[in-house]
Short mmCIF file of C-alpha atoms in Angstrom, two decimals:
data_model
loop_
_atom_site.label_atom_id
_atom_site.label_comp_id
_atom_site.label_asym_id
_atom_site.label_seq_id
_atom_site.Cartn_x
_atom_site.Cartn_y
_atom_site.Cartn_z
CA MET A 1 0.08 1.50 -21.05
CA LYS A 2 3.52 2.93 -21.88
CA LYS A 3 1.90 5.94 -23.57
CA TYR A 4 -0.10 6.77 -20.44
CA LEU A 5 2.97 6.40 -18.23
CA GLU A 6 4.79 8.89 -20.45
CA ILE A 7 1.87 11.31 -20.13
CA ALA A 8 1.90 10.96 -16.34
CA ARG A 9 5.69 11.44 -16.24
CA ALA A 10 5.50 14.57 -18.41
CA TYR A 11 2.88 16.20 -16.18
CA MET A 12 4.74 15.23 -13.03
CA LYS A 13 7.83 17.04 -14.35
CA ALA A 14 5.68 20.01 -15.38
CA GLN A 15 4.68 20.53 -11.74
CA LEU A 16 8.24 21.67 -11.03
CA ILE A 17 7.41 24.82 -13.00
CA TRP A 18 4.54 25.66 -10.66
CA ARG A 19 6.36 25.23 -7.36
CA SER A 20 4.67 28.30 -5.88
CA ASP A 21 1.25 26.66 -6.30
CA THR A 22 2.47 23.63 -4.38
CA PHE A 23 3.87 25.89 -1.65
CA VAL A 24 0.52 27.70 -1.31
CA ASP A 25 -1.32 24.37 -1.11
CA VAL A 26 0.98 23.25 1.70
CA LEU A 27 0.41 26.52 3.58
CA LEU A 28 -3.36 26.16 3.27
CA SER A 29 -3.17 22.58 4.50
CA VAL A 30 -1.05 23.68 7.47
CA ALA A 31 -3.53 26.46 8.27
CA LYS A 32 -6.41 23.99 8.26
CA ILE A 33 -4.58 21.61 10.59
CA LEU A 34 -3.63 24.48 12.94
CA PHE A 35 -7.26 25.61 13.08
CA ALA A 36 -8.35 22.02 13.81
CA TRP A 37 -5.70 21.76 16.57
CA ILE A 38 -7.01 24.91 18.30
CA LEU A 39 -10.68 23.99 17.86
CA TRP A 40 -10.44 20.41 19.08
CA SER A 41 -8.16 21.35 21.96
CA ILE A 42 -11.03 23.51 23.22
CA LEU A 43 -13.72 20.91 22.52
CA PHE A 44 -11.74 18.11 24.21
CA GLU A 45 -11.18 20.12 27.38
CA GLY A 46 -12.37 17.87 30.18
CA LYS A 47 -13.34 15.07 27.78
CA GLU A 48 -11.67 11.79 26.98
CA GLN A 49 -13.45 11.05 23.69
CA ILE A 50 -15.81 12.60 21.16
CA ALA A 51 -17.71 10.25 18.82
CA GLY A 52 -15.40 7.41 19.86
CA LEU A 53 -12.21 9.33 19.02
CA GLY A 54 -9.66 10.53 21.56
CA PHE A 55 -7.71 13.75 21.01
CA PRO A 56 -4.64 12.04 19.44
CA ALA A 57 -6.91 10.08 17.06
CA MET A 58 -8.90 13.20 16.13
CA ILE A 59 -5.81 15.27 15.33
CA SER A 60 -4.22 12.35 13.46
CA TYR A 61 -7.44 12.07 11.45
CA TYR A 62 -7.33 15.76 10.51
CA ILE A 63 -3.70 15.65 9.45
CA ILE A 64 -4.24 12.55 7.30
CA SER A 65 -7.54 13.76 5.81
CA SER A 66 -6.02 17.17 5.04
CA TYR A 67 -3.19 15.40 3.24
CA LEU A 68 -5.61 13.27 1.21
CA PHE A 69 -7.84 16.26 0.44
CA GLN A 70 -4.79 18.18 -0.76
CA LEU A 71 -3.91 15.33 -3.15
CA GLU A 72 -7.28 15.52 -4.91
CA LYS A 73 -6.79 18.11 -7.67
CA SER A 74 -8.93 16.52 -10.35
CA ALA A 75 -11.28 19.52 -10.48
CA GLU A 76 -8.72 20.88 -12.94
CA ILE A 77 -9.83 18.19 -15.42
CA SER A 78 -13.38 19.50 -15.74
CA GLN A 79 -12.23 23.13 -15.71
CA GLN A 80 -9.62 22.48 -18.40
CA MET A 81 -12.00 20.46 -20.57
CA THR A 82 -14.70 23.11 -20.27
CA GLY A 83 -12.31 25.87 -21.31
CA MET A 84 -10.97 23.94 -24.30
CA LEU A 85 -14.38 22.80 -25.50
CA ARG A 86 -15.74 26.32 -25.31
CA ASN A 87 -12.82 27.97 -27.11
CA GLY A 88 -12.45 25.24 -29.73
CA THR A 89 -9.03 23.85 -28.78
CA PHE A 90 -10.18 20.41 -27.61
CA SER A 91 -9.67 18.95 -31.10
CA LYS A 92 -6.04 18.00 -30.41
CA TYR A 93 -7.16 15.50 -27.77
CA MET A 94 -9.50 13.85 -30.27
CA VAL A 95 -6.74 13.05 -32.77
CA ILE A 96 -3.87 11.88 -30.55
CA PRO A 97 -3.45 8.07 -30.47
CA VAL A 98 -4.66 7.62 -26.88
CA GLN A 99 -8.08 7.34 -25.33
CA THR A 100 -9.24 10.79 -24.15
CA GLN A 101 -10.40 9.50 -20.79
CA GLY A 102 -7.10 7.71 -20.25
CA TYR A 103 -5.16 10.84 -21.17
CA PHE A 104 -6.82 13.01 -18.54
CA VAL A 105 -6.60 10.30 -15.87
CA ALA A 106 -2.87 9.88 -16.63
CA MET A 107 -2.45 13.66 -16.50
CA GLU A 108 -4.04 13.74 -13.04
CA ALA A 109 -1.90 10.80 -11.89
CA GLY A 110 1.26 12.68 -12.82
CA LYS A 111 0.18 15.81 -10.95
CA THR A 112 -0.89 13.79 -7.91
CA ALA A 113 2.39 11.85 -7.79
CA PHE A 114 4.32 15.12 -7.43
CA SER A 115 2.10 16.67 -4.75
CA ALA A 116 1.94 13.35 -2.87
CA GLY A 117 5.64 13.47 -2.03
CA ILE A 118 5.55 17.12 -0.92
CA GLY A 119 2.40 16.62 1.13
CA PHE A 120 3.74 13.46 2.80
CA CYS A 121 6.87 15.29 3.94
CA THR A 122 4.70 18.08 5.36
CA MET A 123 2.51 15.59 7.22
CA ILE A 124 5.53 13.86 8.79
CA LEU A 125 6.97 17.26 9.71
CA TRP A 126 3.78 18.14 11.55
CA PHE A 127 3.93 14.98 13.63
CA TYR A 128 7.61 15.55 14.43
CA LEU A 129 7.77 19.29 15.12
CA PHE A 130 4.64 19.50 17.24
CA ARG A 131 5.21 16.20 19.01
CA ILE A 132 1.69 15.10 18.17
CA PRO A 133 0.77 11.86 19.93
CA VAL A 134 0.31 9.61 16.92
CA ALA A 135 -2.71 7.33 16.73
CA LEU A 136 -1.92 5.12 13.75
CA THR A 137 -2.63 1.46 13.07
CA THR A 138 0.24 -1.01 12.96
CA ASP A 139 -1.73 -3.61 10.98
CA TRP A 140 -0.01 -3.69 7.58
CA LYS A 141 -3.06 -5.28 5.95
CA ILE A 142 -5.24 -2.35 7.00
CA VAL A 143 -2.57 0.10 5.87
CA LEU A 144 -2.45 -1.64 2.47
CA CYS A 145 -6.25 -1.50 2.20
CA GLY A 146 -6.13 2.19 3.08
CA ILE A 147 -3.53 2.91 0.40
CA MET A 148 -5.53 0.99 -2.22
CA MET A 149 -8.66 2.91 -1.21
CA VAL A 150 -6.83 6.23 -1.58
CA VAL A 151 -5.76 5.27 -5.12
CA LEU A 152 -9.28 4.18 -6.06
CA GLY A 153 -10.71 7.33 -4.50
CA LEU A 154 -8.42 9.57 -6.52
CA LEU A 155 -9.30 7.58 -9.65
CA PHE A 156 -13.02 7.96 -8.98
CA MET A 157 -12.76 11.73 -8.49
CA ALA A 158 -10.77 12.02 -11.73
CA LEU A 159 -13.45 10.02 -13.57
CA LEU A 160 -16.21 12.13 -12.02
CA ASN A 161 -14.57 15.39 -13.07
CA TYR A 162 -13.95 14.01 -16.56
CA PHE A 163 -17.67 13.24 -16.78
CA LEU A 164 -18.54 16.79 -15.73
CA GLY A 165 -16.16 18.06 -18.40
CA ILE A 166 -17.96 15.99 -21.05
CA LEU A 167 -21.24 17.63 -20.07
CA THR A 168 -19.90 20.84 -21.64
CA LEU A 169 -20.64 19.22 -25.02
CA LYS A 170 -24.33 19.19 -24.09
CA PHE A 171 -24.87 22.17 -21.79
CA GLU A 172 -21.97 24.47 -22.83
CA GLU A 173 -21.99 26.04 -19.34
CA ILE A 174 -21.43 23.64 -16.43
CA SER A 175 -20.28 26.04 -13.70
CA ILE A 176 -23.39 25.24 -11.65
CA PHE A 177 -22.51 21.52 -11.69
CA LEU A 178 -18.93 22.27 -10.66
CA MET A 179 -20.07 24.56 -7.84
CA ILE A 180 -22.43 21.93 -6.45
CA LYS A 181 -19.77 19.22 -6.70
CA ASP A 182 -17.07 21.32 -5.02
CA ASN A 183 -19.28 22.37 -2.12
CA LEU A 184 -20.73 18.93 -1.49
CA SER A 185 -17.57 16.87 -1.94
CA ALA A 186 -15.68 18.72 0.83
CA PHE A 187 -18.45 17.77 3.26
CA VAL A 188 -19.47 14.28 2.16
CA THR A 189 -15.88 13.04 1.89
CA GLY A 190 -15.28 13.90 5.56
CA ALA A 191 -12.64 16.53 4.83
CA ILE A 192 -14.41 19.19 6.94
CA ILE A 193 -15.58 17.09 9.89
CA PRO A 194 -15.32 13.33 10.59
CA LEU A 195 -18.51 11.68 9.41
CA ALA A 196 -18.59 9.81 12.73
CA LEU A 197 -19.99 13.03 14.23
CA LEU A 198 -23.08 12.81 12.01
CA PRO A 199 -26.24 10.82 12.85
CA GLU A 200 -25.76 7.11 12.23
CA GLY A 201 -28.69 6.98 9.82
CA LEU A 202 -27.12 9.62 7.60
CA THR A 203 -23.71 7.94 7.73
CA ALA A 204 -25.28 4.57 6.84
CA GLY A 205 -26.78 6.11 3.70
CA MET A 206 -23.42 7.58 2.71
CA ARG A 207 -21.87 4.10 2.68
CA PHE A 208 -23.65 3.41 -0.60
CA LEU A 209 -21.99 6.43 -2.20
CA PRO A 210 -18.35 6.56 -3.31
CA PHE A 211 -17.52 9.82 -1.49
CA TYR A 212 -17.58 8.08 1.90
CA TYR A 213 -14.55 6.06 0.77
CA VAL A 214 -12.52 8.87 -0.83
CA THR A 215 -11.17 10.63 2.28
CA TYR A 216 -13.09 9.65 5.39
CA LEU A 217 -12.77 5.86 5.48
CA PRO A 218 -9.09 5.62 4.45
CA SER A 219 -8.26 8.27 7.09
CA MET A 220 -10.14 6.23 9.70
CA LEU A 221 -8.37 3.04 8.61
CA PHE A 222 -4.97 4.68 9.03
CA ILE A 223 -5.81 5.59 12.64
CA GLY A 224 -7.07 2.09 13.37
CA LYS A 225 -10.83 2.73 13.16
CA CYS A 226 -13.62 1.19 11.02
CA GLU A 227 -11.31 -1.69 10.06
CA GLU A 228 -14.29 -3.99 9.44
CA GLU A 229 -15.35 -1.74 6.54
CA ALA A 230 -12.06 -2.03 4.62
CA ILE A 231 -12.99 -4.82 2.18
CA THR A 232 -16.52 -3.50 1.67
CA GLY A 233 -15.11 -0.05 0.97
CA LEU A 234 -12.72 -1.33 -1.67
CA SER A 235 -15.51 -3.28 -3.34
CA VAL A 236 -17.99 -0.37 -3.39
CA LEU A 237 -15.41 2.11 -4.63
CA GLY A 238 -14.15 -0.33 -7.26
CA VAL A 239 -17.67 -0.82 -8.60
CA TRP A 240 -18.25 2.94 -8.79
CA CYS A 241 -15.00 3.39 -10.72
CA ILE A 242 -16.00 0.72 -13.25
CA VAL A 243 -19.46 2.27 -13.62
CA PHE A 244 -17.99 5.70 -14.36
CA VAL A 245 -15.45 4.33 -16.83
CA VAL A 246 -18.35 2.85 -18.81
CA ILE A 247 -20.56 5.93 -18.43
CA ASN A 248 -17.75 8.27 -19.47
CA GLN A 249 -16.92 6.31 -22.58
CA ALA A 250 -20.57 6.09 -23.60
CA ALA A 251 -21.18 9.79 -22.92
CA TYR A 252 -18.07 10.82 -24.85
CA GLU A 253 -19.00 8.72 -27.89
CA HIS A 254 -22.54 10.08 -27.79
CA TYR A 255 -21.73 13.78 -27.38
CA ARG A 256 -18.49 14.05 -29.35
CA ILE A 257 -20.45 14.31 -32.60
CA LYS A 258 -21.86 17.61 -31.30
CA TYR A 259 -18.38 19.15 -31.16
CA ASP A 260 -17.46 21.17 -34.24
CA GLY A 261 -14.04 22.39 -33.10
CA ALA A 262 -15.10 26.03 -33.02
CA GLY A 263 -15.04 28.38 -30.06
CA ILE A 264 -17.99 30.31 -28.72
#
């Protein structure tokens, strides 16, 4: 465990070198929230609620979900693995005395820890400067469940992207998989629109998938909605994480023998 903590700490410090990237991410997050503010101000004109959410709850949801979506940077795992496997530089990760899956998860944890602090300050600043009427739960148990769900959600996305990276050993070119994942995840996680606006039948089906619990449900928990789903969400997401840990290890052991350490 100490080795993985050192890896996470090293990558967290490395983020200080790329401060401009963090600044751009914050600007993009602010732009998204500003767009949502303008859009929902128009849609709520003359209305008290939309899909069970009042205007303060809707804006609070968008600020929180934008923050959580900004934290999720694990797409870099699959991109980095693909590049290294294709150019023959992945060998160094196969000889270091740590599990490869654990290394990349620790790497992502370090990066996320840095951006989490910056993003949190930005989120608080938005609430303060624009005097946004906050709609947040005061139930500490629900808040704790939401935080745990965020951690599990970030872990799941890191495991998913690691799995996609492993597929390079079989298919060599996985850009189509990454494109599908990137386009779908923004929608199915509720980062674009609250899933409460979708038909109930479609939302019910999403509850069996992990993406429902990555951004949407924790954001709803933090604003005091869907509290009855908290324990179920943690259980479902926890099971998906365990499943992908096992799948990743099996896939890596199966496909690693195909890697010859040479670039293409």
